[in-house]
JSON list of C-alpha atoms in Angstrom, two decimals:
[
{"chain": "A", "resi": 275, "resn": "GLY", "atom": "CA", "xyz": [66.07, -129.11, 17.04]},
{"chain": "A", "resi": 276, "resn": "ALA", "atom": "CA", "xyz": [67.72, -132.66, 18.45]},
{"chain": "A", "resi": 277, "resn": "VAL", "atom": "CA", "xyz": [71.07, -133.54, 17.29]},
{"chain": "A", "resi": 278, "resn": "VAL", "atom": "CA", "xyz": [71.79, -136.61, 15.83]},
{"chain": "A", "resi": 279, "resn": "SER", "atom": "CA", "xyz": [75.69, -137.67, 14.92]},
{"chain": "A", "resi": 280, "resn": "GLN", "atom": "CA", "xyz": [76.58, -140.60, 11.95]},
{"chain": "A", "resi": 281, "resn": "HIS", "atom": "CA", "xyz": [80.72, -141.28, 11.56]},
{"chain": "A", "resi": 282, "resn": "PRO", "atom": "CA", "xyz": [82.37, -141.77, 9.11]},
{"chain": "A", "resi": 283, "resn": "SER", "atom": "CA", "xyz": [80.63, -139.17, 7.17]},
{"chain": "A", "resi": 284, "resn": "ARG", "atom": "CA", "xyz": [82.75, -141.22, 4.11]},
{"chain": "A", "resi": 285, "resn": "VAL", "atom": "CA", "xyz": [84.13, -144.68, 4.00]},
{"chain": "A", "resi": 286, "resn": "ILE", "atom": "CA", "xyz": [85.45, -146.45, 1.05]},
{"chain": "A", "resi": 287, "resn": "CYS", "atom": "CA", "xyz": [86.20, -150.07, 1.42]},
{"chain": "A", "resi": 288, "resn": "LYS", "atom": "CA", "xyz": [87.66, -153.17, -0.71]},
{"chain": "A", "resi": 289, "resn": "SER", "atom": "CA", "xyz": [84.62, -155.44, -1.96]},
{"chain": "A", "resi": 290, "resn": "GLY", "atom": "CA", "xyz": [84.19, -158.18, 0.50]},
{"chain": "A", "resi": 291, "resn": "THR", "atom": "CA", "xyz": [85.19, -156.81, 3.62]},
{"chain": "A", "resi": 292, "resn": "SER", "atom": "CA", "xyz": [82.74, -155.26, 6.45]},
{"chain": "A", "resi": 293, "resn": "VAL", "atom": "CA", "xyz": [82.21, -151.79, 7.60]},
{"chain": "A", "resi": 294, "resn": "LYS", "atom": "CA", "xyz": [80.38, -150.44, 10.60]},
{"chain": "A", "resi": 295, "resn": "ILE", "atom": "CA", "xyz": [78.64, -146.94, 10.82]},
{"chain": "A", "resi": 296, "resn": "GLU", "atom": "CA", "xyz": [78.08, -145.18, 13.72]},
{"chain": "A", "resi": 297, "resn": "CYS", "atom": "CA", "xyz": [74.62, -143.30, 14.64]},
{"chain": "A", "resi": 298, "resn": "ARG", "atom": "CA", "xyz": [74.28, -141.03, 17.62]},
{"chain": "A", "resi": 299, "resn": "SER", "atom": "CA", "xyz": [72.03, -138.87, 18.98]},
{"chain": "A", "resi": 300, "resn": "LEU", "atom": "CA", "xyz": [73.83, -136.08, 20.78]},
{"chain": "A", "resi": 301, "resn": "ASP", "atom": "CA", "xyz": [71.00, -134.53, 23.45]},
{"chain": "A", "resi": 302, "resn": "PHE", "atom": "CA", "xyz": [68.29, -136.95, 23.70]},
{"chain": "A", "resi": 303, "resn": "GLN", "atom": "CA", "xyz": [67.46, -140.74, 24.35]},
{"chain": "A", "resi": 304, "resn": "ALA", "atom": "CA", "xyz": [66.11, -142.12, 21.15]},
{"chain": "A", "resi": 305, "resn": "THR", "atom": "CA", "xyz": [63.93, -145.23, 21.71]},
{"chain": "A", "resi": 306, "resn": "THR", "atom": "CA", "xyz": [63.61, -145.83, 18.20]},
{"chain": "A", "resi": 307, "resn": "MET", "atom": "CA", "xyz": [66.20, -145.62, 15.32]},
{"chain": "A", "resi": 308, "resn": "PHE", "atom": "CA", "xyz": [65.58, -145.77, 11.79]},
{"chain": "A", "resi": 309, "resn": "TRP", "atom": "CA", "xyz": [68.39, -146.40, 8.73]},
{"chain": "A", "resi": 310, "resn": "TYR", "atom": "CA", "xyz": [67.77, -145.60, 5.11]},
{"chain": "A", "resi": 311, "resn": "ARG", "atom": "CA", "xyz": [69.39, -145.71, 2.21]},
{"chain": "A", "resi": 312, "resn": "GLN", "atom": "CA", "xyz": [69.48, -143.17, -0.86]},
{"chain": "A", "resi": 313, "resn": "PHE", "atom": "CA", "xyz": [70.73, -143.44, -4.51]},
{"chain": "A", "resi": 314, "resn": "PRO", "atom": "CA", "xyz": [71.41, -140.55, -6.59]},
{"chain": "A", "resi": 315, "resn": "LYS", "atom": "CA", "xyz": [68.51, -138.37, -7.38]},
{"chain": "A", "resi": 316, "resn": "LYS", "atom": "CA", "xyz": [66.19, -140.69, -5.28]},
{"chain": "A", "resi": 317, "resn": "SER", "atom": "CA", "xyz": [64.25, -140.88, -2.28]},
{"chain": "A", "resi": 318, "resn": "LEU", "atom": "CA", "xyz": [65.00, -141.91, 0.83]},
{"chain": "A", "resi": 319, "resn": "MET", "atom": "CA", "xyz": [64.51, -145.94, 1.04]},
{"chain": "A", "resi": 320, "resn": "LEU", "atom": "CA", "xyz": [63.63, -146.87, 4.99]},
{"chain": "A", "resi": 321, "resn": "MET", "atom": "CA", "xyz": [65.84, -150.53, 5.49]},
{"chain": "A", "resi": 322, "resn": "ALA", "atom": "CA", "xyz": [64.64, -151.15, 9.08]},
{"chain": "A", "resi": 323, "resn": "THR", "atom": "CA", "xyz": [63.94, -149.63, 12.44]},
{"chain": "A", "resi": 324, "resn": "SER", "atom": "CA", "xyz": [65.08, -150.83, 15.59]},
{"chain": "A", "resi": 325, "resn": "ASN", "atom": "CA", "xyz": [64.71, -150.08, 18.91]},
{"chain": "A", "resi": 326, "resn": "GLU", "atom": "CA", "xyz": [66.95, -150.00, 21.73]},
{"chain": "A", "resi": 327, "resn": "GLY", "atom": "CA", "xyz": [67.17, -153.35, 23.21]},
{"chain": "A", "resi": 328, "resn": "SER", "atom": "CA", "xyz": [65.69, -155.27, 20.73]},
{"chain": "A", "resi": 329, "resn": "LYS", "atom": "CA", "xyz": [65.71, -156.81, 17.20]},
{"chain": "A", "resi": 330, "resn": "ALA", "atom": "CA", "xyz": [65.23, -154.94, 14.53]},
{"chain": "A", "resi": 331, "resn": "THR", "atom": "CA", "xyz": [62.40, -154.89, 11.89]},
{"chain": "A", "resi": 332, "resn": "TYR", "atom": "CA", "xyz": [63.65, -154.92, 8.45]},
{"chain": "A", "resi": 333, "resn": "GLU", "atom": "CA", "xyz": [61.59, -153.96, 5.56]},
{"chain": "A", "resi": 334, "resn": "GLN", "atom": "CA", "xyz": [61.22, -156.13, 3.02]},
{"chain": "A", "resi": 335, "resn": "GLY", "atom": "CA", "xyz": [63.86, -157.26, 0.43]},
{"chain": "A", "resi": 336, "resn": "VAL", "atom": "CA", "xyz": [66.56, -155.86, 2.97]},
{"chain": "A", "resi": 337, "resn": "GLU", "atom": "CA", "xyz": [68.67, -158.58, 3.97]},
{"chain": "A", "resi": 338, "resn": "LYS", "atom": "CA", "xyz": [69.28, -158.93, 7.85]},
{"chain": "A", "resi": 339, "resn": "ASP", "atom": "CA", "xyz": [72.28, -160.90, 7.53]},
{"chain": "A", "resi": 340, "resn": "LYS", "atom": "CA", "xyz": [73.98, -158.53, 5.40]},
{"chain": "A", "resi": 341, "resn": "PHE", "atom": "CA", "xyz": [73.01, -155.21, 6.84]},
{"chain": "A", "resi": 342, "resn": "LEU", "atom": "CA", "xyz": [73.41, -155.72, 10.70]},
{"chain": "A", "resi": 343, "resn": "ILE", "atom": "CA", "xyz": [71.72, -152.96, 13.23]},
{"chain": "A", "resi": 344, "resn": "ASN", "atom": "CA", "xyz": [72.82, -153.09, 16.87]},
{"chain": "A", "resi": 345, "resn": "HIS", "atom": "CA", "xyz": [71.00, -150.59, 18.82]},
{"chain": "A", "resi": 346, "resn": "ALA", "atom": "CA", "xyz": [72.54, -151.12, 22.04]},
{"chain": "A", "resi": 347, "resn": "SER", "atom": "CA", "xyz": [71.80, -148.02, 24.07]},
{"chain": "A", "resi": 348, "resn": "LEU", "atom": "CA", "xyz": [69.64, -144.68, 23.54]},
{"chain": "A", "resi": 349, "resn": "THR", "atom": "CA", "xyz": [72.00, -143.08, 22.29]},
{"chain": "A", "resi": 350, "resn": "LEU", "atom": "CA", "xyz": [73.73, -145.26, 19.77]},
{"chain": "A", "resi": 351, "resn": "SER", "atom": "CA", "xyz": [72.58, -147.23, 16.57]},
{"chain": "A", "resi": 352, "resn": "THR", "atom": "CA", "xyz": [75.09, -149.24, 14.44]},
{"chain": "A", "resi": 353, "resn": "LEU", "atom": "CA", "xyz": [74.69, -150.45, 10.70]},
{"chain": "A", "resi": 354, "resn": "THR", "atom": "CA", "xyz": [77.11, -153.12, 9.95]},
{"chain": "A", "resi": 355, "resn": "VAL", "atom": "CA", "xyz": [77.25, -153.74, 5.70]},
{"chain": "A", "resi": 356, "resn": "THR", "atom": "CA", "xyz": [79.24, -157.37, 5.69]},
{"chain": "A", "resi": 357, "resn": "SER", "atom": "CA", "xyz": [81.14, -158.42, 2.85]},
{"chain": "A", "resi": 358, "resn": "ALA", "atom": "CA", "xyz": [80.24, -155.35, 0.96]},
{"chain": "A", "resi": 359, "resn": "HIS", "atom": "CA", "xyz": [79.87, -155.55, -2.59]},
{"chain": "A", "resi": 360, "resn": "PRO", "atom": "CA", "xyz": [80.04, -152.47, -5.31]},
{"chain": "A", "resi": 361, "resn": "GLU", "atom": "CA", "xyz": [76.09, -152.35, -5.73]},
{"chain": "A", "resi": 362, "resn": "ASP", "atom": "CA", "xyz": [76.23, -151.66, -1.73]},
{"chain": "A", "resi": 363, "resn": "SER", "atom": "CA", "xyz": [77.76, -148.35, -2.77]},
{"chain": "A", "resi": 364, "resn": "SER", "atom": "CA", "xyz": [75.21, -145.99, -1.63]},
{"chain": "A", "resi": 365, "resn": "PHE", "atom": "CA", "xyz": [74.56, -142.84, 0.76]},
{"chain": "A", "resi": 366, "resn": "TYR", "atom": "CA", "xyz": [73.63, -144.49, 4.24]},
{"chain": "A", "resi": 367, "resn": "ILE", "atom": "CA", "xyz": [71.21, -142.34, 6.56]},
{"chain": "A", "resi": 368, "resn": "CYS", "atom": "CA", "xyz": [70.10, -143.02, 9.80]},
{"chain": "A", "resi": 369, "resn": "SER", "atom": "CA", "xyz": [67.32, -141.02, 11.95]},
{"chain": "A", "resi": 370, "resn": "ALA", "atom": "CA", "xyz": [66.20, -140.83, 15.45]},
{"chain": "A", "resi": 371, "resn": "ALA", "atom": "CA", "xyz": [63.03, -140.69, 17.40]},
{"chain": "A", "resi": 372, "resn": "GLY", "atom": "CA", "xyz": [62.15, -140.69, 21.13]},
{"chain": "A", "resi": 373, "resn": "LEU", "atom": "CA", "xyz": [61.59, -139.13, 24.26]},
{"chain": "A", "resi": 374, "resn": "ALA", "atom": "CA", "xyz": [62.56, -135.66, 25.50]},
{"chain": "A", "resi": 375, "resn": "GLY", "atom": "CA", "xyz": [59.63, -133.73, 23.79]},
{"chain": "A", "resi": 376, "resn": "VAL", "atom": "CA", "xyz": [60.50, -134.28, 20.83]},
{"chain": "A", "resi": 377, "resn": "GLY", "atom": "CA", "xyz": [57.56, -136.12, 20.13]},
{"chain": "A", "resi": 378, "resn": "TYR", "atom": "CA", "xyz": [56.62, -137.85, 16.46]},
{"chain": "A", "resi": 379, "resn": "GLU", "atom": "CA", "xyz": [59.66, -135.95, 14.74]},
{"chain": "A", "resi": 380, "resn": "GLN", "atom": "CA", "xyz": [62.42, -137.74, 13.59]},
{"chain": "A", "resi": 381, "resn": "TYR", "atom": "CA", "xyz": [65.83, -136.16, 13.24]},
{"chain": "A", "resi": 382, "resn": "PHE", "atom": "CA", "xyz": [68.48, -137.44, 10.75]},
{"chain": "A", "resi": 383, "resn": "GLY", "atom": "CA", "xyz": [72.08, -137.35, 10.96]},
{"chain": "A", "resi": 384, "resn": "PRO", "atom": "CA", "xyz": [74.18, -136.17, 8.15]},
{"chain": "A", "resi": 385, "resn": "GLY", "atom": "CA", "xyz": [74.45, -139.71, 6.28]},
{"chain": "A", "resi": 386, "resn": "THR", "atom": "CA", "xyz": [77.90, -141.93, 5.53]},
{"chain": "A", "resi": 387, "resn": "ARG", "atom": "CA", "xyz": [78.63, -142.22, 2.12]},
{"chain": "A", "resi": 388, "resn": "LEU", "atom": "CA", "xyz": [79.67, -145.74, 1.25]},
{"chain": "A", "resi": 389, "resn": "THR", "atom": "CA", "xyz": [81.91, -147.02, -1.77]},
{"chain": "A", "resi": 390, "resn": "VAL", "atom": "CA", "xyz": [83.02, -150.32, -2.26]},
{"chain": "A", "resi": 391, "resn": "THR", "atom": "CA", "xyz": [85.49, -151.06, -4.50]},
{"chain": "B", "resi": 23, "resn": "GLN", "atom": "CA", "xyz": [49.97, -146.56, -6.57]},
{"chain": "B", "resi": 24, "resn": "LYS", "atom": "CA", "xyz": [52.51, -144.65, -4.04]},
{"chain": "B", "resi": 25, "resn": "GLU", "atom": "CA", "xyz": [51.12, -143.49, -0.85]},
{"chain": "B", "resi": 26, "resn": "VAL", "atom": "CA", "xyz": [52.52, -140.42, -1.47]},
{"chain": "B", "resi": 27, "resn": "GLU", "atom": "CA", "xyz": [52.87, -138.73, -4.20]},
{"chain": "B", "resi": 28, "resn": "GLN", "atom": "CA", "xyz": [55.50, -136.02, -5.27]},
{"chain": "B", "resi": 29, "resn": "ASP", "atom": "CA", "xyz": [56.64, -134.31, -8.53]},
{"chain": "B", "resi": 30, "resn": "PRO", "atom": "CA", "xyz": [60.29, -134.72, -8.65]},
{"chain": "B", "resi": 31, "resn": "GLY", "atom": "CA", "xyz": [60.89, -131.59, -10.54]},
{"chain": "B", "resi": 32, "resn": "PRO", "atom": "CA", "xyz": [62.96, -129.77, -11.11]},
{"chain": "B", "resi": 33, "resn": "LEU", "atom": "CA", "xyz": [61.28, -126.83, -10.27]},
{"chain": "B", "resi": 34, "resn": "SER", "atom": "CA", "xyz": [63.16, -123.63, -10.91]},
{"chain": "B", "resi": 35, "resn": "VAL", "atom": "CA", "xyz": [62.35, -120.02, -10.10]},
{"chain": "B", "resi": 36, "resn": "PRO", "atom": "CA", "xyz": [63.44, -116.65, -10.35]},
{"chain": "B", "resi": 37, "resn": "GLU", "atom": "CA", "xyz": [65.17, -115.36, -6.58]},
{"chain": "B", "resi": 38, "resn": "GLY", "atom": "CA", "xyz": [62.39, -113.58, -4.47]},
{"chain": "B", "resi": 39, "resn": "ALA", "atom": "CA", "xyz": [59.29, -115.51, -6.39]},
{"chain": "B", "resi": 40, "resn": "ILE", "atom": "CA", "xyz": [57.01, -117.51, -3.81]},
{"chain": "B", "resi": 41, "resn": "VAL", "atom": "CA", "xyz": [57.68, -121.42, -3.80]},
{"chain": "B", "resi": 42, "resn": "SER", "atom": "CA", "xyz": [54.85, -123.63, -4.16]},
{"chain": "B", "resi": 43, "resn": "LEU", "atom": "CA", "xyz": [55.33, -127.32, -3.15]},
{"chain": "B", "resi": 44, "resn": "ASN", "atom": "CA", "xyz": [52.90, -129.85, -3.21]},
{"chain": "B", "resi": 45, "resn": "CYS", "atom": "CA", "xyz": [52.42, -133.67, -2.33]},
{"chain": "B", "resi": 46, "resn": "THR", "atom": "CA", "xyz": [48.97, -136.06, -2.59]},
{"chain": "B", "resi": 47, "resn": "TYR", "atom": "CA", "xyz": [48.59, -138.90, -0.09]},
{"chain": "B", "resi": 48, "resn": "SER", "atom": "CA", "xyz": [46.19, -141.91, -0.25]},
{"chain": "B", "resi": 49, "resn": "ASN", "atom": "CA", "xyz": [46.06, -143.13, 3.31]},
{"chain": "B", "resi": 50, "resn": "SER", "atom": "CA", "xyz": [43.94, -141.36, 5.09]},
{"chain": "B", "resi": 51, "resn": "ALA", "atom": "CA", "xyz": [45.37, -142.59, 8.71]},
{"chain": "B", "resi": 52, "resn": "PHE", "atom": "CA", "xyz": [47.87, -140.50, 8.35]},
{"chain": "B", "resi": 53, "resn": "GLN", "atom": "CA", "xyz": [48.23, -137.93, 11.32]},
{"chain": "B", "resi": 54, "resn": "TYR", "atom": "CA", "xyz": [51.37, -136.52, 11.28]},
{"chain": "B", "resi": 55, "resn": "PHE", "atom": "CA", "xyz": [52.93, -134.40, 8.04]},
{"chain": "B", "resi": 56, "resn": "MET", "atom": "CA", "xyz": [56.83, -132.91, 7.66]},
{"chain": "B", "resi": 57, "resn": "TRP", "atom": "CA", "xyz": [58.63, -131.07, 5.30]},
{"chain": "B", "resi": 58, "resn": "TYR", "atom": "CA", "xyz": [62.04, -131.43, 5.09]},
{"chain": "B", "resi": 59, "resn": "ARG", "atom": "CA", "xyz": [64.76, -130.15, 3.02]},
{"chain": "B", "resi": 60, "resn": "GLN", "atom": "CA", "xyz": [67.81, -132.40, 1.76]},
{"chain": "B", "resi": 61, "resn": "TYR", "atom": "CA", "xyz": [71.05, -130.57, 0.25]},
{"chain": "B", "resi": 62, "resn": "SER", "atom": "CA", "xyz": [73.04, -132.41, -1.74]},
{"chain": "B", "resi": 63, "resn": "ARG", "atom": "CA", "xyz": [75.21, -134.75, -0.01]},
{"chain": "B", "resi": 64, "resn": "LYS", "atom": "CA", "xyz": [73.65, -134.37, 3.47]},
{"chain": "B", "resi": 65, "resn": "GLY", "atom": "CA", "xyz": [71.04, -135.60, 5.47]},
{"chain": "B", "resi": 66, "resn": "PRO", "atom": "CA", "xyz": [67.19, -134.66, 5.58]},
{"chain": "B", "resi": 67, "resn": "GLU", "atom": "CA", "xyz": [67.18, -131.31, 7.65]},
{"chain": "B", "resi": 68, "resn": "LEU", "atom": "CA", "xyz": [63.22, -130.91, 9.00]},
{"chain": "B", "resi": 69, "resn": "LEU", "atom": "CA", "xyz": [61.76, -128.02, 8.26]},
{"chain": "B", "resi": 70, "resn": "MET", "atom": "CA", "xyz": [57.83, -128.09, 8.98]},
{"chain": "B", "resi": 71, "resn": "TYR", "atom": "CA", "xyz": [56.08, -130.67, 11.41]},
{"chain": "B", "resi": 72, "resn": "THR", "atom": "CA", "xyz": [52.15, -130.64, 11.13]},
{"chain": "B", "resi": 73, "resn": "TYR", "atom": "CA", "xyz": [49.66, -132.21, 13.14]},
{"chain": "B", "resi": 74, "resn": "SER", "atom": "CA", "xyz": [46.39, -132.95, 10.87]},
{"chain": "B", "resi": 75, "resn": "SER", "atom": "CA", "xyz": [44.78, -130.17, 8.99]},
{"chain": "B", "resi": 76, "resn": "GLY", "atom": "CA", "xyz": [45.62, -126.82, 9.10]},
{"chain": "B", "resi": 77, "resn": "ASN", "atom": "CA", "xyz": [48.13, -124.08, 8.56]},
{"chain": "B", "resi": 78, "resn": "LYS", "atom": "CA", "xyz": [51.91, -123.44, 10.12]},
{"chain": "B", "resi": 79, "resn": "GLU", "atom": "CA", "xyz": [53.68, -120.76, 9.55]},
{"chain": "B", "resi": 80, "resn": "ASP", "atom": "CA", "xyz": [57.89, -120.39, 10.29]},
{"chain": "B", "resi": 81, "resn": "GLY", "atom": "CA", "xyz": [59.57, -117.32, 8.68]},
{"chain": "B", "resi": 82, "resn": "ARG", "atom": "CA", "xyz": [59.43, -117.47, 5.63]},
{"chain": "B", "resi": 83, "resn": "PHE", "atom": "CA", "xyz": [57.94, -121.06, 5.18]},
{"chain": "B", "resi": 84, "resn": "THR", "atom": "CA", "xyz": [54.21, -122.20, 5.36]},
{"chain": "B", "resi": 85, "resn": "ALA", "atom": "CA", "xyz": [52.99, -125.42, 5.53]},
{"chain": "B", "resi": 86, "resn": "GLN", "atom": "CA", "xyz": [49.38, -126.28, 5.03]},
{"chain": "B", "resi": 87, "resn": "VAL", "atom": "CA", "xyz": [47.39, -129.65, 5.51]},
{"chain": "B", "resi": 88, "resn": "ASP", "atom": "CA", "xyz": [44.31, -130.78, 3.65]},
{"chain": "B", "resi": 89, "resn": "LYS", "atom": "CA", "xyz": [42.89, -133.94, 4.93]},
{"chain": "B", "resi": 90, "resn": "SER", "atom": "CA", "xyz": [39.77, -133.98, 2.71]},
{"chain": "B", "resi": 91, "resn": "SER", "atom": "CA", "xyz": [41.43, -133.52, -0.68]},
{"chain": "B", "resi": 92, "resn": "LYS", "atom": "CA", "xyz": [44.24, -135.67, 0.84]},
{"chain": "B", "resi": 93, "resn": "TYR", "atom": "CA", "xyz": [46.85, -132.79, -0.29]},
{"chain": "B", "resi": 94, "resn": "ILE", "atom": "CA", "xyz": [49.90, -130.52, 1.92]},
{"chain": "B", "resi": 95, "resn": "SER", "atom": "CA", "xyz": [51.69, -128.38, 0.46]},
{"chain": "B", "resi": 96, "resn": "LEU", "atom": "CA", "xyz": [54.86, -125.98, 1.39]},
{"chain": "B", "resi": 97, "resn": "PHE", "atom": "CA", "xyz": [54.91, -122.35, 0.51]},
{"chain": "B", "resi": 98, "resn": "ILE", "atom": "CA", "xyz": [58.57, -120.02, 0.71]},
{"chain": "B", "resi": 99, "resn": "ARG", "atom": "CA", "xyz": [57.91, -116.67, 0.50]},
{"chain": "B", "resi": 100, "resn": "ASP", "atom": "CA", "xyz": [61.21, -114.34, -0.82]},
{"chain": "B", "resi": 101, "resn": "SER", "atom": "CA", "xyz": [62.90, -117.22, -2.23]},
{"chain": "B", "resi": 102, "resn": "GLN", "atom": "CA", "xyz": [67.10, -116.77, -1.52]},
{"chain": "B", "resi": 103, "resn": "PRO", "atom": "CA", "xyz": [69.51, -118.99, -4.01]},
{"chain": "B", "resi": 104, "resn": "SER", "atom": "CA", "xyz": [70.34, -120.65, -0.30]},
{"chain": "B", "resi": 105, "resn": "ASP", "atom": "CA", "xyz": [66.75, -122.29, -0.86]},
{"chain": "B", "resi": 106, "resn": "SER", "atom": "CA", "xyz": [68.37, -124.48, -3.35]},
{"chain": "B", "resi": 107, "resn": "ALA", "atom": "CA", "xyz": [67.97, -128.27, -2.38]},
{"chain": "B", "resi": 108, "resn": "THR", "atom": "CA", "xyz": [65.61, -130.72, -2.56]},
{"chain": "B", "resi": 109, "resn": "TYR", "atom": "CA", "xyz": [62.41, -131.28, -0.35]},
{"chain": "B", "resi": 110, "resn": "LEU", "atom": "CA", "xyz": [60.69, -133.97, 0.51]},
{"chain": "B", "resi": 111, "resn": "CYS", "atom": "CA", "xyz": [57.34, -134.45, 2.21]},
{"chain": "B", "resi": 112, "resn": "ALA", "atom": "CA", "xyz": [56.59, -137.23, 4.65]},
{"chain": "B", "resi": 113, "resn": "CYS", "atom": "CA", "xyz": [53.27, -138.38, 6.10]},
{"chain": "B", "resi": 114, "resn": "GLN", "atom": "CA", "xyz": [53.05, -140.48, 9.16]},
{"chain": "B", "resi": 115, "resn": "GLU", "atom": "CA", "xyz": [50.67, -142.47, 11.21]},
{"chain": "B", "resi": 116, "resn": "SER", "atom": "CA", "xyz": [50.73, -142.89, 14.95]},
{"chain": "B", "resi": 117, "resn": "ASN", "atom": "CA", "xyz": [53.85, -145.04, 14.84]},
{"chain": "B", "resi": 118, "resn": "TYR", "atom": "CA", "xyz": [57.37, -143.45, 14.10]},
{"chain": "B", "resi": 119, "resn": "GLN", "atom": "CA", "xyz": [57.39, -144.69, 10.47]},
{"chain": "B", "resi": 120, "resn": "LEU", "atom": "CA", "xyz": [57.82, -142.07, 7.46]},
{"chain": "B", "resi": 121, "resn": "ILE", "atom": "CA", "xyz": [56.09, -142.87, 4.66]},
{"chain": "B", "resi": 122, "resn": "TRP", "atom": "CA", "xyz": [58.29, -140.66, 1.89]},
{"chain": "B", "resi": 123, "resn": "GLY", "atom": "CA", "xyz": [57.60, -138.68, -1.47]},
{"chain": "B", "resi": 124, "resn": "ALA", "atom": "CA", "xyz": [59.95, -138.62, -4.08]},
{"chain": "B", "resi": 125, "resn": "GLY", "atom": "CA", "xyz": [61.41, -135.17, -3.31]},
{"chain": "B", "resi": 126, "resn": "THR", "atom": "CA", "xyz": [61.11, -131.68, -5.35]},
{"chain": "B", "resi": 127, "resn": "LYS", "atom": "CA", "xyz": [64.41, -130.54, -6.76]},
{"chain": "B", "resi": 128, "resn": "LEU", "atom": "CA", "xyz": [63.87, -126.82, -6.19]},
{"chain": "B", "resi": 129, "resn": "ILE", "atom": "CA", "xyz": [66.75, -124.10, -7.93]},
{"chain": "B", "resi": 130, "resn": "ILE", "atom": "CA", "xyz": [66.47, -120.81, -7.00]},
{"chain": "B", "resi": 131, "resn": "LYS", "atom": "CA", "xyz": [67.89, -119.15, -9.88]},
{"chain": "B", "resi": 132, "resn": "PRO", "atom": "CA", "xyz": [69.86, -115.36, -8.71]}
]
């Protein structure tokens, strides 16, 4: 299957600072990327959908000014958590779907564990 | 009512047993059905991908979709301790967005 990477895998930051998480599709062009967050022992919650070169579409209840998404190229999307607070601590996972014969399948990154102190 | 229902478990079975994992869904427009496996603190890994009704087999894994009853299943034969993980079902219309089940935690006891 296609490979999606995320960086960093783990980050600890102080309350009030901003954190950027990168999501890269390594061997295919991802026209669409998704950002999820997952709380312990819970399923994935879709935060936003981003298409290359377009503004992201956010799910209801997700603050677009707090969770900035940029999908500047077919292989890279970034999620920036601005002015992070302890309640933003979570596991953030991206997925990518797109061309190169992958059809409608989504491939997930390994996730980024964010801890805000 | 959630669009995709899945029993969170945990489901505990002895090594070598056949495991049956299931989901039900309510949206008749779903066309694509997936099963993902997620180990603790890792991203989900796509296991099986099925379009419309029918069976699909891959090694020890078999996915079944019954659109008439809106029921999807994943069977694992000869289960191994390494199969212990959370299994998530997901359904999809014609776009990319996935609708997830809650995930079932599976424990295979040696």
